[in-house]
CSV table of C-alpha atoms in Angstrom, one decimal:
chain,number,residue,atom,x,y,z
B,43,MET,CA,-55.4,-42.7,-73.1
B,44,ALA,CA,-53.7,-39.9,-71.2
B,45,PHE,CA,-54.5,-39.2,-67.6
B,46,ARG,CA,-56.0,-35.8,-66.9
B,47,PRO,CA,-56.6,-34.7,-63.3
B,48,SER,CA,-60.1,-33.7,-62.6
B,49,PRO,CA,-60.9,-30.1,-61.7
B,50,SER,CA,-61.7,-31.0,-58.2
B,51,SER,CA,-58.4,-32.8,-57.7
B,52,THR,CA,-56.6,-29.8,-59.2
B,53,SER,CA,-58.3,-27.3,-57.0
B,54,SER,CA,-57.8,-29.3,-53.8
B,55,SER,CA,-54.1,-29.7,-54.3
B,56,SER,CA,-53.4,-26.2,-55.3
B,57,PRO,CA,-54.2,-24.5,-51.9
B,58,SER,CA,-52.2,-27.0,-50.0
B,59,SER,CA,-49.2,-26.3,-52.2
B,60,SER,CA,-49.7,-22.6,-51.9
B,61,SER,CA,-50.0,-22.8,-48.1
B,62,SER,CA,-46.8,-24.8,-47.8
B,63,SER,CA,-44.8,-22.4,-50.0
B,64,SER,CA,-46.0,-19.3,-48.1
B,65,SER,CA,-45.4,-20.6,-44.6
B,66,SER,CA,-41.9,-22.1,-45.1
B,67,PRO,CA,-40.0,-18.7,-45.7
B,68,PHE,CA,-41.6,-17.3,-42.6
B,69,ASP,CA,-40.6,-20.2,-40.4
B,70,LEU,CA,-37.0,-20.2,-41.8
B,71,SER,CA,-36.8,-16.4,-41.1
B,72,ASN,CA,-37.7,-16.8,-37.4
B,73,SER,CA,-35.3,-19.7,-37.0
B,74,ALA,CA,-32.5,-17.7,-38.6
B,75,LYS,CA,-33.2,-14.8,-36.3
B,76,PHE,CA,-33.1,-17.0,-33.2
B,77,TRP,CA,-29.8,-18.5,-34.1
B,78,ILE,CA,-28.3,-15.2,-35.0
B,79,ILE,CA,-29.3,-13.6,-31.7
B,80,HIS,CA,-28.2,-16.7,-29.8
B,81,GLY,CA,-24.8,-16.5,-31.5
B,82,ILE,CA,-24.4,-12.8,-30.7
B,83,MET,CA,-25.3,-13.3,-27.1
B,84,ALA,CA,-22.9,-16.2,-26.8
B,85,GLY,CA,-20.1,-14.1,-28.5
B,86,VAL,CA,-20.7,-11.2,-26.1
B,87,ALA,CA,-20.6,-13.6,-23.1
B,88,VAL,CA,-17.3,-15.1,-24.3
B,89,ALA,CA,-15.8,-11.7,-25.0
B,90,ALA,CA,-16.8,-10.4,-21.5
B,91,ALA,CA,-15.3,-13.5,-19.9
B,92,VAL,CA,-12.1,-13.1,-21.8
B,93,GLY,CA,-12.0,-9.3,-21.1
B,94,ALA,CA,-12.6,-9.9,-17.4
B,95,ARG,CA,-9.9,-12.5,-17.2
B,96,ALA,CA,-7.5,-10.2,-19.0
B,97,TYR,CA,-8.4,-7.3,-16.6
B,98,TRP,CA,-7.9,-9.3,-13.4
B,99,THR,CA,-4.7,-10.8,-14.8
B,100,ARG,CA,-3.4,-7.2,-15.4
B,101,VAL,CA,-4.5,-6.2,-11.9
B,102,LYS,CA,-2.9,-9.2,-10.3
B,103,LYS,CA,0.4,-8.5,-12.1
B,104,PHE,CA,0.5,-4.8,-11.4
B,105,ARG,CA,3.2,-3.9,-8.9
B,106,ASN,CA,3.1,-7.5,-7.6
B,107,ARG,CA,6.8,-8.0,-6.6
B,108,VAL,CA,7.2,-6.4,-3.1
B,109,VAL,CA,10.2,-6.1,-0.8
B,110,GLY,CA,10.1,-4.8,2.8
B,111,ILE,CA,13.1,-2.8,3.9
B,112,ILE,CA,13.7,-1.8,7.5
B,113,PRO,CA,16.1,1.2,7.6
B,114,ALA,CA,18.1,1.4,10.8
B,115,ARG,CA,20.9,3.7,12.0
B,116,PHE,CA,22.8,3.8,15.2
B,117,ALA,CA,23.5,7.6,15.4
B,118,SER,CA,20.0,8.9,16.1
B,119,THR,CA,20.0,12.4,17.5
B,120,ARG,CA,17.0,11.7,19.8
B,121,PHE,CA,17.9,8.2,20.9
B,122,GLN,CA,21.3,6.9,20.0
B,123,GLY,CA,21.5,3.1,19.4
B,124,LYS,CA,17.7,2.8,19.4
B,125,PRO,CA,17.5,-0.2,17.0
B,126,LEU,CA,19.5,-2.3,19.5
B,127,VAL,CA,17.6,-1.4,22.7
B,128,GLU,CA,16.1,-4.5,24.3
B,129,ILE,CA,12.4,-4.9,24.6
B,130,LEU,CA,11.5,-7.8,26.9
B,131,GLY,CA,14.8,-9.5,26.1
B,132,LYS,CA,14.9,-8.9,22.3
B,133,PRO,CA,16.5,-6.1,20.3
B,134,MET,CA,13.8,-3.7,19.0
B,135,ILE,CA,15.0,-4.2,15.4
B,136,GLN,CA,14.4,-8.0,15.8
B,137,ARG,CA,10.9,-7.5,17.1
B,138,THR,CA,10.1,-5.2,14.1
B,139,TRP,CA,11.6,-7.7,11.7
B,140,GLU,CA,9.6,-10.6,13.1
B,141,ARG,CA,6.4,-8.6,12.8
B,142,ALA,CA,7.2,-7.6,9.2
B,143,LYS,CA,7.9,-11.3,8.3
B,144,LEU,CA,4.2,-12.0,9.0
B,145,ALA,CA,2.9,-9.8,6.2
B,146,ALA,CA,1.4,-11.8,3.4
B,147,THR,CA,2.4,-9.3,0.6
B,148,LEU,CA,6.1,-9.2,1.2
B,149,ASP,CA,8.3,-11.4,-0.9
B,150,GLN,CA,11.4,-10.5,1.1
B,151,VAL,CA,12.3,-8.5,4.2
B,152,VAL,CA,15.8,-7.0,4.7
B,153,VAL,CA,17.4,-4.6,7.1
B,154,ALA,CA,19.3,-1.6,5.6
B,155,THR,CA,21.9,-0.1,7.9
B,156,ASP,CA,25.2,1.8,7.9
B,157,ASP,CA,26.3,0.4,11.3
B,158,GLU,CA,28.2,-2.8,11.7
B,159,LYS,CA,26.9,-3.3,15.2
B,160,ILE,CA,23.3,-3.3,14.0
B,161,ALA,CA,24.3,-5.5,11.0
B,162,GLU,CA,25.9,-8.1,13.3
B,163,CYS,CA,22.9,-8.2,15.6
B,164,CYS,CA,20.5,-8.7,12.7
B,165,ARG,CA,22.6,-11.5,11.2
B,166,LYS,CA,22.5,-13.3,14.5
B,167,PHE,CA,18.7,-13.6,14.5
B,168,GLY,CA,18.6,-14.5,10.8
B,169,ALA,CA,17.8,-11.3,9.0
B,170,GLU,CA,19.2,-10.4,5.7
B,171,VAL,CA,21.3,-7.2,5.9
B,172,VAL,CA,22.2,-4.6,3.2
B,173,MET,CA,24.9,-2.2,4.1
B,174,THR,CA,24.3,1.4,3.1
B,175,SER,CA,26.3,4.6,3.2
B,176,GLU,CA,26.3,7.0,6.1
B,177,SER,CA,25.4,9.8,3.7
B,178,CYS,CA,21.7,8.7,3.4
B,179,ARG,CA,19.7,11.7,4.7
B,180,ASN,CA,16.6,9.7,5.7
B,181,GLY,CA,15.0,6.3,5.6
B,182,THR,CA,13.7,6.8,2.1
B,183,GLU,CA,17.1,7.4,0.7
B,184,ARG,CA,18.4,4.4,2.6
B,185,CYS,CA,15.7,2.2,1.1
B,186,SER,CA,16.6,3.5,-2.4
B,187,GLU,CA,20.2,2.6,-2.0
B,188,ALA,CA,19.3,-0.8,-0.5
B,189,LEU,CA,17.0,-1.6,-3.4
B,190,GLU,CA,19.9,-0.8,-5.9
B,191,LYS,CA,22.3,-3.1,-3.9
B,192,LEU,CA,19.8,-6.0,-3.7
B,193,GLY,CA,20.1,-6.3,-7.5
B,194,LYS,CA,16.6,-7.9,-7.8
B,195,LYS,CA,13.6,-6.5,-9.7
B,196,TYR,CA,10.8,-5.3,-7.4
B,197,ASP,CA,7.8,-3.2,-8.1
B,198,ILE,CA,7.1,-1.9,-4.6
B,199,VAL,CA,9.3,-1.1,-1.7
B,200,VAL,CA,7.8,-0.9,1.8
B,201,ASN,CA,9.7,1.3,4.2
B,202,ILE,CA,9.1,-0.3,7.6
B,203,GLN,CA,10.0,1.9,10.6
B,204,GLY,CA,12.4,0.1,12.8
B,205,ASP,CA,11.0,1.8,15.9
B,206,GLU,CA,7.6,0.2,15.5
B,207,PRO,CA,8.1,-3.2,17.3
B,208,LEU,CA,4.3,-3.8,17.4
B,209,ILE,CA,3.6,-3.0,13.7
B,210,GLU,CA,0.6,-4.9,12.5
B,211,PRO,CA,1.3,-7.1,9.4
B,212,GLU,CA,-2.2,-6.2,8.1
B,213,ILE,CA,-1.2,-2.5,7.9
B,214,ILE,CA,1.8,-3.5,5.7
B,215,ASP,CA,-0.5,-5.5,3.5
B,216,GLY,CA,-3.0,-2.6,3.4
B,217,ILE,CA,-0.6,0.0,2.1
B,218,VAL,CA,0.8,-2.4,-0.5
B,219,LYS,CA,-2.7,-3.2,-1.8
B,220,ALA,CA,-3.5,0.5,-1.8
B,221,LEU,CA,-0.5,1.2,-4.1
B,222,GLN,CA,-1.4,-1.8,-6.3
B,223,THR,CA,-4.9,-0.5,-6.9
B,224,THR,CA,-4.0,3.2,-7.4
B,225,PRO,CA,-2.0,3.5,-10.6
B,226,ASP,CA,-1.7,7.3,-10.4
B,227,ALA,CA,-0.1,7.2,-6.9
B,228,VAL,CA,3.7,6.6,-6.4
B,229,PHE,CA,3.5,6.4,-2.6
B,230,SER,CA,1.1,5.0,0.0
B,231,THR,CA,1.0,5.3,3.8
B,232,ALA,CA,-1.3,4.8,6.7
B,233,VAL,CA,-3.0,6.9,9.4
B,234,THR,CA,-5.1,6.3,12.4
B,235,SER,CA,-7.1,8.4,14.9
B,236,LEU,CA,-5.1,10.9,16.8
B,237,LYS,CA,-5.5,10.9,20.6
B,238,PRO,CA,-6.3,14.3,22.1
B,239,GLU,CA,-3.3,14.1,24.4
B,240,ASP,CA,-1.0,13.7,21.4
B,241,ALA,CA,-2.4,16.7,19.5
B,242,LEU,CA,0.5,19.1,20.4
B,243,ASP,CA,3.3,16.5,20.5
B,244,PRO,CA,5.7,17.3,17.6
B,245,ASN,CA,6.9,13.6,17.6
B,246,ARG,CA,3.3,12.6,16.5
B,247,VAL,CA,3.0,13.6,12.9
B,248,LYS,CA,-0.5,14.6,11.7
B,249,CYS,CA,-2.0,14.2,8.3
B,250,VAL,CA,-4.9,15.6,6.3
B,251,VAL,CA,-6.4,13.9,3.3
B,252,ASP,CA,-8.8,14.8,0.5
B,253,ASN,CA,-12.2,13.2,-0.3
B,254,ARG,CA,-10.5,10.6,-2.5
B,255,GLY,CA,-8.0,9.4,0.1
B,256,TYR,CA,-4.9,11.2,-1.2
B,257,ALA,CA,-2.6,13.1,1.2
B,258,VAL,CA,-2.9,16.9,1.3
B,259,TYR,CA,-0.3,17.7,3.9
B,260,PHE,CA,1.7,16.3,6.9
B,261,SER,CA,2.8,18.4,9.9
B,262,ARG,CA,4.3,18.1,13.3
B,263,GLY,CA,1.8,20.7,14.4
B,264,LEU,CA,-1.9,20.1,14.8
B,265,ILE,CA,-3.7,20.2,11.4
B,266,PRO,CA,-6.2,21.4,10.7
B,267,PHE,CA,-5.8,24.2,13.2
B,268,ASN,CA,-8.9,26.2,14.1
B,269,LYS,CA,-9.1,29.9,14.9
B,270,SER,CA,-9.8,29.2,18.6
B,271,GLY,CA,-6.3,27.8,18.9
B,272,LYS,CA,-7.7,24.9,20.9
B,273,VAL,CA,-8.0,21.2,20.2
B,274,ASN,CA,-11.5,20.4,18.9
B,275,GLN,CA,-12.4,17.2,20.8
B,276,GLN,CA,-15.0,16.4,18.2
B,277,PHE,CA,-12.8,16.7,15.1
B,278,PRO,CA,-11.3,13.4,13.6
B,279,TYR,CA,-7.7,14.4,13.6
B,280,LEU,CA,-5.4,11.9,11.9
B,281,LEU,CA,-2.0,10.5,13.1
B,282,HIS,CA,0.5,9.4,10.6
B,283,LEU,CA,1.9,5.9,11.4
B,284,GLY,CA,5.2,6.4,9.5
B,285,ILE,CA,5.1,3.2,7.5
B,286,GLN,CA,5.1,3.9,3.7
B,287,SER,CA,5.5,2.2,0.4
B,288,TYR,CA,6.8,3.4,-2.9
B,289,ASP,CA,6.7,2.5,-6.6
B,290,THR,CA,10.3,1.5,-7.3
B,291,LYS,CA,10.5,3.7,-10.4
B,292,PHE,CA,9.7,6.7,-8.2
B,293,LEU,CA,12.0,5.5,-5.4
B,294,LYS,CA,15.0,5.5,-7.8
B,295,ILE,CA,14.6,9.2,-8.6
B,296,TYR,CA,13.7,10.3,-5.1
B,297,PRO,CA,17.3,10.9,-4.0
B,298,ASP,CA,17.8,13.2,-7.0
B,299,LEU,CA,14.9,15.4,-6.0
B,300,GLN,CA,16.2,18.5,-4.2
B,301,PRO,CA,15.1,19.1,-0.6
B,302,THR,CA,12.0,21.3,-0.5
B,303,PRO,CA,11.2,24.2,1.8
B,304,LEU,CA,8.3,22.5,3.6
B,305,GLN,CA,10.3,19.3,4.0
B,306,LEU,CA,13.1,21.1,5.6
B,307,GLU,CA,10.9,23.2,7.9
B,308,GLU,CA,8.9,20.3,9.2
B,309,ASP,CA,11.7,17.7,8.9
B,310,LEU,CA,9.3,15.3,7.1
B,311,GLU,CA,10.5,13.5,4.1
B,312,GLN,CA,7.1,12.8,2.6
B,313,LEU,CA,6.5,16.5,2.1
B,314,LYS,CA,9.2,16.4,-0.6
B,315,VAL,CA,6.9,14.0,-2.5
B,316,LEU,CA,3.9,16.2,-2.3
B,317,GLU,CA,5.8,19.4,-3.0
B,318,ASN,CA,7.0,17.9,-6.3
B,319,GLY,CA,3.5,17.1,-7.4
B,320,TYR,CA,3.4,13.4,-6.8
B,321,LYS,CA,0.3,11.6,-5.5
B,322,MET,CA,0.2,9.7,-2.2
B,323,LYS,CA,-2.5,7.3,-1.3
B,324,VAL,CA,-3.5,7.1,2.4
B,325,ILE,CA,-5.4,4.3,4.2
B,326,LYS,CA,-7.0,4.7,7.6
B,327,VAL,CA,-6.6,1.9,10.0
B,328,ASP,CA,-7.8,1.1,13.5
B,329,HIS,CA,-4.4,0.9,15.2
B,330,GLU,CA,-2.7,2.5,18.2
B,331,ALA,CA,0.7,4.0,17.5
B,332,HIS,CA,3.4,2.4,19.6
B,333,GLY,CA,6.6,3.9,18.2
B,334,VAL,CA,9.7,4.3,20.3
B,335,ASP,CA,10.9,7.9,20.0
B,336,ALA,CA,12.6,8.3,23.3
B,337,PRO,CA,14.1,6.1,26.0
B,338,GLU,CA,11.0,6.5,28.2
B,339,ASP,CA,8.8,4.9,25.5
B,340,VAL,CA,10.5,1.5,26.0
B,341,GLN,CA,8.8,0.9,29.4
B,342,LYS,CA,5.5,1.8,27.9
B,343,ILE,CA,5.9,-0.7,25.1
B,344,GLU,CA,7.0,-3.4,27.5
B,345,SER,CA,4.0,-2.8,29.8
B,346,LEU,CA,1.7,-3.0,26.8
B,347,MET,CA,3.3,-6.2,25.6
B,348,ARG,CA,2.8,-7.8,29.1
B,349,GLU,CA,-0.9,-6.8,29.1
B,350,ARG,CA,-1.3,-8.4,25.7
B,351,ASN,CA,0.7,-11.5,26.7
B,352,LEU,CA,3.2,-10.9,23.9
B,353,SER,CA,6.6,-12.4,24.4
């Protein structure tokens, strides 16, 4: 006799089967959504990490090979033989070289000169020397020629003034990093606060910058100059420190740029950069300028070094 389910058994099993079949697609749909969202979020996180790593790798590699060049010439019009003048028993060029060697961003430091006396002096204290021609019109052109003769590939050249025997290594590092992080600039330099007593000194070069930290102008006169014709004791005038760095691609074409009217009038080589439309990044530092422009400055430097217990 064939088995036939009773009506009660048929009705009791049917709802259970119906409930199971109706809830299962809903649960699968939620589960699928969860894993899809989880997968998307994980993918975004991985992509962000890869992108960040690629970005910082590019930043790290941008203009990362740096050489410091100290241009030095014997035949200075204001102070002949200045690089060789002794400051507390050491030639000034040696003191500048020793300070430059402390900069963390420099892969190499060399002296560029056209004078054999300076070259011989530098070799004695261990500096690498590149001989350049007497026709170089300024330190930038001397740096350009020295770079070519070095025969090595660098991204940035730092022009370190040989008459700044107390240059801070942190300033060198600062202008290098400024150029590394400012792709649209081909030149970087540093300024500090101008002392009121230096306001009218033509040997103290002044600078004005825009709101984004790019140079607007340099002058031996006081800038900005107000209509009263007097120094405004409340205005934050800026003093150019002289040290500067260049993108090497720009430095190679710099000697081919013709001298410009403002450059010739002020006798400031950085004005040729601005007059030709190139951008120059400026950093402000807390540093007193201790350049040697005249023989009487030597005694000032020595007194300062004794006060600071610098040998």
